[in-house]
PDB file of C-alpha atoms in Angstrom:
ATOM      1  CA  MET A  13      82.646 169.895 -38.302  1.00 46.00           C
ATOM      2  CA  THR A  14      78.925 170.647 -38.663  1.00 46.00           C
ATOM      3  CA  LYS A  15      78.113 168.041 -35.995  1.00 42.00           C
ATOM      4  CA  LEU A  16      80.649 169.670 -33.674  1.00 39.00           C
ATOM      5  CA  LEU A  17      78.978 173.057 -34.114  1.00 40.00           C
ATOM      6  CA  TYR A  18      75.625 171.516 -33.171  1.00 42.00           C
ATOM      7  CA  LEU A  19      77.123 169.974 -30.024  1.00 38.00           C
ATOM      8  CA  LEU A  20      78.932 173.146 -28.903  1.00 38.00           C
ATOM      9  CA  PRO A  21      75.866 175.013 -27.523  1.00 40.00           C
ATOM     10  CA  SER A  22      74.820 171.922 -25.577  1.00 39.00           C
ATOM     11  CA  PHE A  23      78.314 171.568 -24.138  1.00 35.00           C
ATOM     12  CA  LEU A  24      78.369 175.213 -23.047  1.00 35.00           C
ATOM     13  CA  LEU A  25      74.930 174.885 -21.454  1.00 32.00           C
ATOM     14  CA  VAL A  26      75.988 171.801 -19.500  1.00 32.00           C
ATOM     15  CA  SER A  27      79.167 173.565 -18.397  1.00 37.00           C
ATOM     16  CA  LEU A  28      77.210 176.548 -17.111  1.00 34.00           C
ATOM     17  CA  PHE A  29      74.827 174.336 -15.163  1.00 32.00           C
ATOM     18  CA  SER A  30      77.750 172.376 -13.734  1.00 35.00           C
ATOM     19  CA  ALA A  31      79.534 175.536 -12.604  1.00 37.00           C
ATOM     20  CA  SER A  32      76.318 176.798 -11.024  1.00 36.00           C
ATOM     21  CA  ALA A  33      75.828 173.519  -9.200  1.00 34.00           C
ATOM     22  CA  VAL A  34      79.377 173.613  -7.836  1.00 39.00           C
ATOM     23  CA  ALA A  35      78.952 177.201  -6.631  1.00 43.00           C
ATOM     24  CA  SER A  36      75.626 176.480  -4.919  1.00 45.00           C
ATOM     25  CA  ALA A  37      76.971 173.312  -3.299  1.00 53.00           C
ATOM     26  CA  GLY A  38      79.181 175.275  -0.880  1.00 90.00           C
ATOM     27  CA  THR A  39      78.650 174.703   2.834  1.00 95.00           C
ATOM     28  CA  ALA A  40      80.247 177.899   4.180  1.00 98.00           C
ATOM     29  CA  LYS A  41      78.050 180.477   5.910  1.00 98.00           C
ATOM     30  CA  LEU A  42      78.282 184.169   6.781  1.00 99.00           C
ATOM     31  CA  SER A  43      76.270 185.512   9.712  1.00 99.00           C
ATOM     32  CA  LEU A  44      75.958 188.345  12.213  1.00 99.00           C
ATOM     33  CA  SER A  45      76.188 187.894  15.982  1.00 98.00           C
ATOM     34  CA  PRO A  46      73.985 188.880  17.659  1.00 98.00           C
ATOM     35  CA  SER A  47      71.360 188.813  14.921  1.00 98.00           C
ATOM     36  CA  THR A  48      68.682 190.659  16.936  1.00 98.00           C
ATOM     37  CA  GLY A  49      68.436 193.021  19.881  1.00 97.00           C
ATOM     38  CA  VAL A  50      66.860 196.124  21.395  1.00 97.00           C
ATOM     39  CA  LYS A  51      69.321 199.007  21.688  1.00 97.00           C
ATOM     40  CA  ASN A  52      69.091 202.572  23.013  1.00 97.00           C
ATOM     41  CA  VAL A  53      69.720 205.591  20.805  1.00 97.00           C
ATOM     42  CA  GLY A  54      73.139 207.092  21.536  1.00 92.00           C
ATOM     43  CA  THR A  55      74.525 203.892  23.058  1.00 96.00           C
ATOM     44  CA  ASN A  56      77.078 202.001  20.943  1.00 98.00           C
ATOM     45  CA  PHE A  57      76.810 198.251  20.437  1.00 98.00           C
ATOM     46  CA  ASP A  58      78.909 195.649  18.605  1.00 99.00           C
ATOM     47  CA  VAL A  59      77.874 193.215  15.884  1.00 99.00           C
ATOM     48  CA  GLU A  60      80.333 190.538  14.749  1.00 99.00           C
ATOM     49  CA  ILE A  61      80.696 189.160  11.227  1.00 99.00           C
ATOM     50  CA  ARG A  62      81.164 185.413  11.689  1.00 99.00           C
ATOM     51  CA  VAL A  63      82.210 182.689   9.252  1.00 99.00           C
ATOM     52  CA  ASN A  64      81.278 179.021   9.429  1.00 98.00           C
ATOM     53  CA  THR A  65      83.477 177.191   6.927  1.00 98.00           C
ATOM     54  CA  GLY A  66      81.307 174.072   6.991  1.00 95.00           C
ATOM     55  CA  SER A  67      83.214 171.203   5.458  1.00 92.00           C
ATOM     56  CA  GLU A  68      85.502 173.562   3.529  1.00 93.00           C
ATOM     57  CA  LYS A  69      89.044 174.762   4.177  1.00 96.00           C
ATOM     58  CA  ILE A  70      88.844 178.404   3.163  1.00 98.00           C
ATOM     59  CA  ASN A  71      91.434 181.018   2.222  1.00 97.00           C
ATOM     60  CA  SER A  72      89.414 184.227   2.425  1.00 98.00           C
ATOM     61  CA  ALA A  73      86.006 185.738   3.099  1.00 98.00           C
ATOM     62  CA  ALA A  74      84.334 188.954   2.006  1.00 99.00           C
ATOM     63  CA  GLY A  75      81.361 190.317   3.909  1.00 99.00           C
ATOM     64  CA  ILE A  76      79.552 193.019   1.949  1.00 99.00           C
ATOM     65  CA  LEU A  77      76.593 194.443   3.867  1.00 99.00           C
ATOM     66  CA  THR A  78      74.041 197.210   3.542  1.00 99.00           C
ATOM     67  CA  TYR A  79      72.841 199.214   6.543  1.00 99.00           C
ATOM     68  CA  PRO A  80      70.350 202.075   7.143  1.00 98.00           C
ATOM     69  CA  LYS A  81      72.625 205.124   7.102  1.00 98.00           C
ATOM     70  CA  ASP A  82      69.851 207.345   8.475  1.00 98.00           C
ATOM     71  CA  LEU A  83      69.514 205.186  11.613  1.00 98.00           C
ATOM     72  CA  VAL A  84      73.079 204.162  12.516  1.00 98.00           C
ATOM     73  CA  ASP A  85      76.730 205.050  12.045  1.00 98.00           C
ATOM     74  CA  VAL A  86      79.171 202.150  11.585  1.00 98.00           C
ATOM     75  CA  GLU A  87      82.851 201.596  12.343  1.00 98.00           C
ATOM     76  CA  ILE A  88      84.970 198.495  11.570  1.00 98.00           C
ATOM     77  CA  SER A  89      87.465 196.718  13.812  1.00 98.00           C
ATOM     78  CA  THR A  90      89.460 193.668  12.719  1.00 98.00           C
ATOM     79  CA  LEU A  91      90.979 193.006  16.146  1.00 98.00           C
ATOM     80  CA  ASN A  92      91.118 189.236  16.853  1.00 98.00           C
ATOM     81  CA  SER A  93      90.046 188.421  13.292  1.00 98.00           C
ATOM     82  CA  PHE A  94      91.023 185.048  11.841  1.00 98.00           C
ATOM     83  CA  ALA A  95      92.365 186.919   8.800  1.00 98.00           C
ATOM     84  CA  ASN A  96      95.968 188.122   8.824  1.00 96.00           C
ATOM     85  CA  PHE A  97      95.633 190.369   5.765  1.00 97.00           C
ATOM     86  CA  PHE A  98      92.845 192.532   4.334  1.00 98.00           C
ATOM     87  CA  SER A  99      92.305 193.743   0.794  1.00 97.00           C
ATOM     88  CA  GLN A 100      89.199 195.723   1.730  1.00 97.00           C
ATOM     89  CA  ARG A 101      88.019 197.297   4.967  1.00 97.00           C
ATOM     90  CA  GLU A 102      85.748 200.282   4.473  1.00 98.00           C
ATOM     91  CA  VAL A 103      82.448 201.935   5.385  1.00 98.00           C
ATOM     92  CA  ASP A 104      80.638 203.993   2.751  1.00 98.00           C
ATOM     93  CA  ALA A 105      78.331 206.296   4.712  1.00 97.00           C
ATOM     94  CA  ILE A 106      76.881 207.757   1.503  1.00 97.00           C
ATOM     95  CA  SER A 107      75.562 204.465   0.111  1.00 98.00           C
ATOM     96  CA  GLY A 108      75.196 202.732   3.489  1.00 98.00           C
ATOM     97  CA  THR A 109      77.575 199.886   2.670  1.00 99.00           C
ATOM     98  CA  VAL A 110      80.176 197.963   4.679  1.00 99.00           C
ATOM     99  CA  LYS A 111      82.940 196.011   2.928  1.00 99.00           C
ATOM    100  CA  VAL A 112      85.362 193.680   4.702  1.00 99.00           C
ATOM    101  CA  ASN A 113      87.561 191.293   2.723  1.00 99.00           C
ATOM    102  CA  GLY A 114      90.218 189.326   4.610  1.00 98.00           C
ATOM    103  CA  GLY A 115      92.143 186.105   4.274  1.00 98.00           C
ATOM    104  CA  VAL A 116      94.922 183.840   5.487  1.00 97.00           C
ATOM    105  CA  SER A 117      98.018 182.621   3.698  1.00 91.00           C
ATOM    106  CA  GLU A 118      97.106 179.017   4.489  1.00 91.00           C
ATOM    107  CA  GLY A 119      93.662 177.440   4.577  1.00 94.00           C
ATOM    108  CA  ILE A 120      91.577 177.514   7.749  1.00 97.00           C
ATOM    109  CA  THR A 121      88.472 175.766   9.065  1.00 98.00           C
ATOM    110  CA  GLY A 122      86.077 176.623  11.882  1.00 97.00           C
ATOM    111  CA  ASP A 123      82.403 176.931  12.720  1.00 97.00           C
ATOM    112  CA  ASN A 124      82.553 180.397  14.316  1.00 98.00           C
ATOM    113  CA  LEU A 125      85.476 182.377  12.887  1.00 98.00           C
ATOM    114  CA  LEU A 126      85.521 186.126  13.520  1.00 99.00           C
ATOM    115  CA  LEU A 127      86.040 188.173  10.359  1.00 99.00           C
ATOM    116  CA  ALA A 128      85.387 191.655  11.787  1.00 99.00           C
ATOM    117  CA  THR A 129      83.486 193.559  14.466  1.00 99.00           C
ATOM    118  CA  LEU A 130      81.104 196.368  13.525  1.00 99.00           C
ATOM    119  CA  THR A 131      80.456 199.071  16.122  1.00 99.00           C
ATOM    120  CA  LEU A 132      77.047 200.639  15.549  1.00 98.00           C
ATOM    121  CA  THR A 133      75.926 203.991  16.960  1.00 98.00           C
ATOM    122  CA  PRO A 134      72.125 204.449  16.827  1.00 98.00           C
ATOM    123  CA  LYS A 135      71.081 207.957  15.746  1.00 97.00           C
ATOM    124  CA  LYS A 136      67.305 207.709  16.093  1.00 97.00           C
ATOM    125  CA  ALA A 137      64.547 205.230  16.838  1.00 98.00           C
ATOM    126  CA  GLY A 138      63.652 202.655  14.216  1.00 98.00           C
ATOM    127  CA  SER A 139      64.403 199.160  12.941  1.00 98.00           C
ATOM    128  CA  ALA A 140      67.953 198.742  11.609  1.00 98.00           C
ATOM    129  CA  ASN A 141      68.323 195.920   9.091  1.00 99.00           C
ATOM    130  CA  LEU A 142      71.853 194.755   8.188  1.00 99.00           C
ATOM    131  CA  ALA A 143      71.923 192.418   5.196  1.00 99.00           C
ATOM    132  CA  PHE A 144      74.650 190.641   3.238  1.00 99.00           C
ATOM    133  CA  THR A 145      74.600 191.377  -0.493  1.00 98.00           C
ATOM    134  CA  ASN A 146      75.148 188.824  -3.247  1.00 97.00           C
ATOM    135  CA  GLN A 147      78.683 190.212  -3.594  1.00 97.00           C
ATOM    136  CA  SER A 148      79.640 188.463  -0.346  1.00 98.00           C
ATOM    137  CA  VAL A 149      81.878 185.428  -0.911  1.00 98.00           C
ATOM    138  CA  VAL A 150      83.893 182.779   0.897  1.00 98.00           C
ATOM    139  CA  TYR A 151      86.765 181.435  -1.177  1.00 98.00           C
ATOM    140  CA  LYS A 152      88.435 178.053  -1.166  1.00 96.00           C
ATOM    141  CA  GLY A 153      91.264 178.592  -3.587  1.00 92.00           C
ATOM    142  CA  GLY A 154      89.516 180.387  -6.434  1.00 92.00           C
ATOM    143  CA  LEU A 155      86.120 178.783  -5.805  1.00 97.00           C
ATOM    144  CA  ASN A 156      83.283 180.514  -3.968  1.00 98.00           C
ATOM    145  CA  VAL A 157      81.987 178.014  -1.397  1.00 98.00           C
ATOM    146  CA  LEU A 158      79.505 180.343   0.317  1.00 98.00           C
ATOM    147  CA  GLY A 159      76.233 178.492   0.729  1.00 97.00           C
ATOM    148  CA  THR A 160      74.114 180.827   2.865  1.00 98.00           C
ATOM    149  CA  SER A 161      74.255 184.152   4.671  1.00 98.00           C
ATOM    150  CA  SER A 162      72.064 185.690   7.358  1.00 98.00           C
ATOM    151  CA  GLY A 163      71.993 189.313   8.486  1.00 98.00           C
ATOM    152  CA  GLY A 164      70.475 190.980  11.527  1.00 98.00           C
ATOM    153  CA  VAL A 165      67.612 193.241  12.612  1.00 99.00           C
ATOM    154  CA  TYR A 166      67.988 195.596  15.581  1.00 99.00           C
ATOM    155  CA  THR A 167      65.268 197.642  17.263  1.00 98.00           C
ATOM    156  CA  LEU A 168      66.497 201.110  18.191  1.00 98.00           C
ATOM    157  CA  SER A 169      64.675 202.684  21.123  1.00 96.00           C
ATOM    158  CA  ALA A 170      64.688 206.417  21.876  1.00 91.00           C
ATOM    159  CA  THR A 171      63.761 205.859  25.547  1.00 74.00           C
ATOM    160  CA  PRO A 172      65.485 203.314  27.809  1.00 66.00           C
ATOM    161  CA  SER A 173      63.079 200.588  28.865  1.00 55.00           C
ATOM    162  CA  GLY A 174      61.715 201.054  32.391  1.00 54.00           C
ATOM    163  CA  GLY A 175      62.768 204.705  32.425  1.00 51.00           C
ATOM    164  CA  LEU A 176      59.388 205.921  33.712  1.00 47.00           C
ATOM    165  CA  SER A 177      59.291 203.632  36.718  1.00 35.00           C
ATOM    166  CA  THR A 178      62.261 205.227  38.502  1.00 35.00           C
ATOM    167  CA  PRO A 179      60.645 208.643  39.284  1.00 38.00           C
ATOM    168  CA  VAL A 180      57.504 206.912  40.589  1.00 33.00           C
ATOM    169  CA  ALA A 181      59.510 204.726  42.969  1.00 37.00           C
ATOM    170  CA  THR A 182      61.542 207.717  44.152  1.00 34.00           C
ATOM    171  CA  ALA A 183      58.436 209.851  44.849  1.00 37.00           C
ATOM    172  CA  SER A 184      56.845 207.035  46.806  1.00 35.00           C
ATOM    173  CA  SER A 185      59.902 206.432  48.975  1.00 33.00           C
ATOM    174  CA  THR A 186      60.538 210.127  49.705  1.00 37.00           C
ATOM    175  CA  SER A 187      56.907 210.773  50.700  1.00 36.00           C
ATOM    176  CA  ALA A 188      57.080 207.932  53.233  1.00 39.00           C
ATOM    177  CA  LEU A 189      60.177 209.275  55.003  1.00 38.00           C
ATOM    178  CA  PRO A 190      58.678 212.484  56.475  1.00 44.00           C
ATOM    179  CA  LYS A 191      55.717 210.535  57.917  1.00 43.00           C
ATOM    180  CA  SER A 192      58.022 208.073  59.628  1.00 45.00           C
ATOM    181  CA  GLY A 193      60.267 210.871  60.929  1.00 47.00           C
ATOM    182  CA  PHE A 194      57.304 212.866  62.295  1.00 42.00           C
ATOM    183  CA  THR A 195      55.915 209.841  64.180  1.00 46.00           C
ATOM    184  CA  GLU A 196      59.273 209.112  65.818  1.00 53.00           C
ATOM    185  CA  PHE A 197      59.734 212.752  66.829  1.00 46.00           C
ATOM    186  CA  THR A 198      56.265 212.901  68.423  1.00 47.00           C
ATOM    187  CA  LEU A 199      56.930 209.713  70.381  1.00 50.00           C
ATOM    188  CA  ILE A 200      60.182 211.135  71.726  1.00 51.00           C
ATOM    189  CA  LEU A 201      58.398 214.299  72.928  1.00 51.00           C
ATOM    190  CA  VAL A 202      55.743 212.235  74.723  1.00 47.00           C
ATOM    191  CA  LEU A 203      58.385 210.131  76.468  1.00 58.00           C
ATOM    192  CA  LEU A 204      60.315 213.240  77.531  1.00 60.00           C
ATOM    193  CA  SER A 205      57.126 214.786  78.929  1.00 60.00           C
ATOM    194  CA  LEU A 206      56.305 211.666  80.927  1.00 56.00           C
ATOM    195  CA  SER A 207      59.865 211.541  82.234  1.00 60.00           C
ATOM    196  CA  SER A 208      59.609 215.165  83.344  1.00 60.00           C
ATOM    197  CA  ILE A 209      56.342 214.460  85.213  1.00 58.00           C
ATOM    198  CA  VAL A 210      57.823 211.437  86.994  1.00 52.00           C
ATOM    199  CA  VAL A 211      60.930 213.387  87.996  1.00 49.00           C
ATOM    200  CA  GLY A 212      58.771 216.259  89.241  1.00 56.00           C
ATOM    201  CA  LEU A 213      56.595 214.008  91.383  1.00 54.00           C
ATOM    202  CA  THR A 214      59.627 212.258  92.829  1.00 54.00           C
ATOM    203  CA  PHE A 215      61.289 215.552  93.701  1.00 50.00           C
ATOM    204  CA  LYS A 216      58.066 216.809  95.312  1.00 56.00           C
ATOM    205  CA  LYS A 217      57.881 213.719  97.554  1.00 58.00           C
ATOM    206  CA  LEU A 218      61.477 214.190  98.621  1.00 53.00           C
ATOM    207  CA  LEU A 219      60.809 217.786  99.629  1.00 52.00           C
ATOM    208  CA  ALA A 220      57.742 216.747 101.596  1.00 53.00           C
TER     209      ALA A 220
END
């Protein structure tokens, strides 16, 4: 009995290490698509939560992300998702957190499965970082097989790129039009004057 008590802590330690090794050996991946981009303030854009099951046949996935609530507003759409049921689908604008948890009744595999689409509305200029938290999981049965996750960083611009070049081009083109019009008008007057002189001389000869 005493020997068993001595062996018990070692057994528990080995069990914990084994469970940790199994959890970290998962090949599934959560990611955002696109993961980068330059977007204009006030213009909505979509970011997709994608699942790569790796070598696993999964039953569900939960993407828990943080976002900068002062820079963007977020809405969730699960249209065309691989999941046919959802236990969680919410945006917490107070904490700046997105939670999407969906699954299928039977296992599924794929290297680019769509879990959900996030529609972001930029509110002001800055760098918006969306990151998966350690609460994100991908389940195969009751086992978390999530190996890695990668978020996204988006540059929010207050002024559309190239916005200053349009007025310059317009001013240049409009200033050129009056010059061209004036030259053509002057040429027409000269030709009309010459025509009048020729007609006058011809008429004078006829009278003579």
